[in-house]
CSV table of C-alpha atoms in Angstrom, one decimal:
chain,number,residue,atom,x,y,z
A,606,MET,CA,-6.2,4.0,30.4
A,607,GLY,CA,-2.8,3.5,28.8
A,608,GLU,CA,-1.9,3.8,25.2
A,609,GLU,CA,-0.2,0.4,25.0
A,610,ILE,CA,-2.1,-1.0,22.0
A,611,GLU,CA,-1.9,2.2,20.1
A,612,ALA,CA,1.8,2.3,20.7
A,613,ARG,CA,2.1,-1.3,19.3
A,614,LEU,CA,0.1,-0.3,16.2
A,615,LYS,CA,2.4,2.7,15.6
A,616,ALA,CA,5.5,0.6,16.1
A,617,LEU,CA,4.2,-1.9,13.5
A,618,GLY,CA,3.5,1.0,11.1
A,619,LEU,CA,-0.2,0.3,11.2
A,620,VAL,CA,-3.0,2.8,11.1
A,621,LEU,CA,-6.5,1.6,11.7
A,622,PRO,CA,-9.0,2.7,9.1
A,623,GLU,CA,-12.3,4.3,9.9
A,624,ALA,CA,-14.8,1.5,10.9
A,625,LYS,CA,-17.2,0.7,8.0
A,626,ALA,CA,-20.9,0.6,8.5
A,627,ALA,CA,-22.6,-2.8,8.2
A,628,LEU,CA,-23.5,-3.9,4.7
A,629,GLY,CA,-26.9,-5.3,5.6
A,630,SER,CA,-29.6,-5.8,8.3
A,631,TYR,CA,-27.2,-6.2,11.2
A,632,VAL,CA,-24.8,-4.1,13.4
A,633,SER,CA,-21.1,-4.0,13.0
A,634,TYR,CA,-20.5,-4.6,16.6
A,635,LEU,CA,-22.4,-5.4,19.8
A,636,HIS,CA,-21.1,-4.7,23.3
A,637,LEU,CA,-22.9,-6.7,26.0
A,638,ASP,CA,-22.1,-8.0,29.5
A,639,GLY,CA,-18.3,-7.6,29.2
A,640,GLN,CA,-18.1,-9.0,25.7
A,641,LEU,CA,-17.7,-7.3,22.3
A,642,PHE,CA,-18.9,-9.1,19.3
A,643,ILE,CA,-17.5,-7.9,15.9
A,644,SER,CA,-19.4,-8.8,12.8
A,645,GLY,CA,-17.6,-10.5,9.9
A,646,GLN,CA,-15.0,-8.2,8.4
A,647,LEU,CA,-13.9,-8.4,4.8
A,648,PRO,CA,-10.4,-7.6,3.4
A,649,LEU,CA,-11.2,-4.0,2.6
A,650,LYS,CA,-8.5,-1.4,2.1
A,651,ASP,CA,-9.5,2.2,1.2
A,652,GLY,CA,-13.0,0.9,0.4
A,653,GLU,CA,-11.8,-1.8,-2.0
A,654,LEU,CA,-11.6,-5.6,-1.7
A,655,VAL,CA,-7.9,-6.6,-1.9
A,656,ALA,CA,-8.6,-10.3,-2.5
A,657,VAL,CA,-11.5,-11.5,-4.7
A,658,GLY,CA,-12.2,-15.1,-5.6
A,659,LYS,CA,-11.2,-18.4,-4.3
A,660,LEU,CA,-8.0,-19.5,-2.5
A,661,GLY,CA,-6.3,-22.1,-4.6
A,662,ALA,CA,-7.7,-20.8,-7.9
A,663,ASP,CA,-7.9,-16.9,-8.2
A,664,VAL,CA,-6.0,-16.1,-5.0
A,665,ASP,CA,-2.7,-17.5,-3.8
A,666,LEU,CA,-1.7,-18.3,-0.2
A,667,SER,CA,0.2,-15.1,0.3
A,668,GLN,CA,-2.6,-13.0,-1.0
A,669,GLY,CA,-5.0,-14.9,1.2
A,670,GLN,CA,-2.8,-14.2,4.2
A,671,GLU,CA,-2.7,-10.5,3.4
A,672,ALA,CA,-6.5,-10.5,3.1
A,673,ALA,CA,-6.7,-12.2,6.6
A,674,ARG,CA,-4.4,-9.5,8.0
A,675,LEU,CA,-6.7,-6.8,6.6
A,676,CYS,CA,-9.7,-8.5,8.1
A,677,ALA,CA,-7.9,-8.4,11.5
A,678,ILE,CA,-7.1,-4.7,11.1
A,679,ASN,CA,-10.7,-4.0,10.2
A,680,ILE,CA,-11.8,-6.0,13.3
A,681,LEU,CA,-9.6,-3.8,15.5
A,682,ALA,CA,-11.1,-0.7,13.7
A,683,GLN,CA,-14.6,-1.9,14.7
A,684,ALA,CA,-13.3,-2.6,18.3
A,685,LYS,CA,-11.9,1.0,18.5
A,686,ALA,CA,-15.2,2.4,17.3
A,687,ALA,CA,-17.1,0.4,19.9
A,688,LEU,CA,-14.7,1.0,22.8
A,689,ARG,CA,-12.9,4.3,21.9
A,690,ASP,CA,-9.9,2.8,23.7
A,691,LEU,CA,-8.4,-0.5,22.6
A,692,ASP,CA,-6.7,-0.9,26.0
A,693,ARG,CA,-10.2,-1.8,27.3
A,694,ILE,CA,-9.7,-5.2,25.6
A,695,VAL,CA,-9.2,-7.8,28.3
A,696,GLN,CA,-8.7,-10.7,25.9
A,697,LEU,CA,-9.4,-11.8,22.4
A,698,LEU,CA,-11.6,-14.8,22.9
A,699,ARG,CA,-12.2,-16.1,19.4
A,700,LEU,CA,-11.7,-15.6,15.7
A,701,ASN,CA,-14.0,-17.3,13.3
A,702,GLY,CA,-12.4,-17.3,9.9
A,703,PHE,CA,-14.0,-18.2,6.6
A,704,VAL,CA,-12.0,-18.9,3.4
A,705,SER,CA,-13.6,-19.0,0.0
A,706,ALA,CA,-11.8,-22.0,-1.3
A,707,ALA,CA,-11.5,-23.9,-4.6
A,708,PRO,CA,-12.0,-27.7,-4.4
A,709,GLY,CA,-9.0,-29.3,-3.0
A,710,PHE,CA,-7.7,-26.2,-1.2
A,711,THR,CA,-6.8,-27.3,2.4
A,712,GLU,CA,-4.5,-24.5,3.7
A,713,HIS,CA,-7.3,-22.7,5.6
A,714,PRO,CA,-5.2,-22.6,8.8
A,715,GLU,CA,-2.3,-21.1,7.1
A,716,VAL,CA,-4.5,-18.3,5.7
A,717,LEU,CA,-6.0,-17.5,9.1
A,718,ASN,CA,-2.6,-17.7,10.9
A,719,ALA,CA,-1.8,-14.3,9.4
A,720,ALA,CA,-4.7,-12.8,11.3
A,721,SER,CA,-4.0,-14.7,14.5
A,722,GLU,CA,-0.3,-13.7,14.5
A,723,LEU,CA,-1.1,-10.1,13.8
A,724,MET,CA,-3.6,-10.0,16.8
A,725,VAL,CA,-0.8,-11.4,19.1
A,726,GLU,CA,1.7,-8.8,17.7
A,727,ILE,CA,-0.8,-6.0,18.4
A,728,LEU,CA,-2.5,-7.2,21.6
A,729,GLY,CA,0.3,-9.2,23.2
A,730,ASN,CA,-0.9,-12.0,25.4
A,731,LYS,CA,-4.4,-10.5,25.2
A,732,GLY,CA,-4.4,-11.5,21.6
A,733,LEU,CA,-4.1,-15.3,22.3
A,734,HIS,CA,-7.4,-16.8,21.2
A,735,THR,CA,-9.4,-19.8,20.1
A,736,ARG,CA,-10.2,-20.1,16.4
A,737,ILE,CA,-11.9,-21.9,13.7
A,738,ALA,CA,-10.9,-21.9,10.0
A,739,ILE,CA,-13.7,-22.9,7.6
A,740,GLY,CA,-13.6,-23.3,3.9
A,741,CYS,CA,-16.7,-22.3,2.0
A,742,ALA,CA,-18.0,-22.0,-1.6
A,743,SER,CA,-18.4,-18.2,-1.6
A,744,LEU,CA,-18.4,-15.1,0.6
A,745,PRO,CA,-20.1,-11.7,0.3
A,746,LEU,CA,-18.9,-9.6,-2.6
A,747,ASP,CA,-16.8,-12.6,-3.7
A,748,ALA,CA,-14.3,-11.8,-1.0
A,749,ALA,CA,-11.6,-14.4,-0.5
A,750,VAL,CA,-11.7,-14.2,3.4
A,751,GLU,CA,-14.0,-13.0,6.1
A,752,ILE,CA,-13.3,-13.0,9.8
A,753,ASP,CA,-15.4,-12.2,12.9
A,754,ALA,CA,-14.3,-11.8,16.5
A,755,ILE,CA,-15.3,-12.0,20.1
A,756,PHE,CA,-13.5,-10.0,22.8
A,757,ALA,CA,-13.7,-9.9,26.6
A,758,VAL,CA,-13.7,-6.2,27.5
A,759,ASP,CA,-14.0,-4.0,30.6
């Protein structure tokens, strides 16, 4: 396999962290019948949450977008742990994004766009995907954003 995706990561100045173990009674990823399911990833960097609280109260839009980018990077770290070679990704099929939001906050799509755009930057056309952006009252560890993913893989 080629090193296309790794080269894009390097060109963007991105280094994937070590994939973190699941925080509960589930697995971080599941590879089955040509699909790779990645459990929800939090905006962790060096083991610390970078965005805590609610968008529209404790966390502003740009901080939420950075959190979404970190979730995307952590998704790719899990994919690399599962596949060993990111070029095995055929297509990113879906991102499910959850935004911990204060009442009245309605910019969920703008938060998640940061993750969507990064996936396309890294994966090219393989990064085009379907998506949902959901506002919720709270997330694990009081994270501001959580994103999961489904990939088609070879």
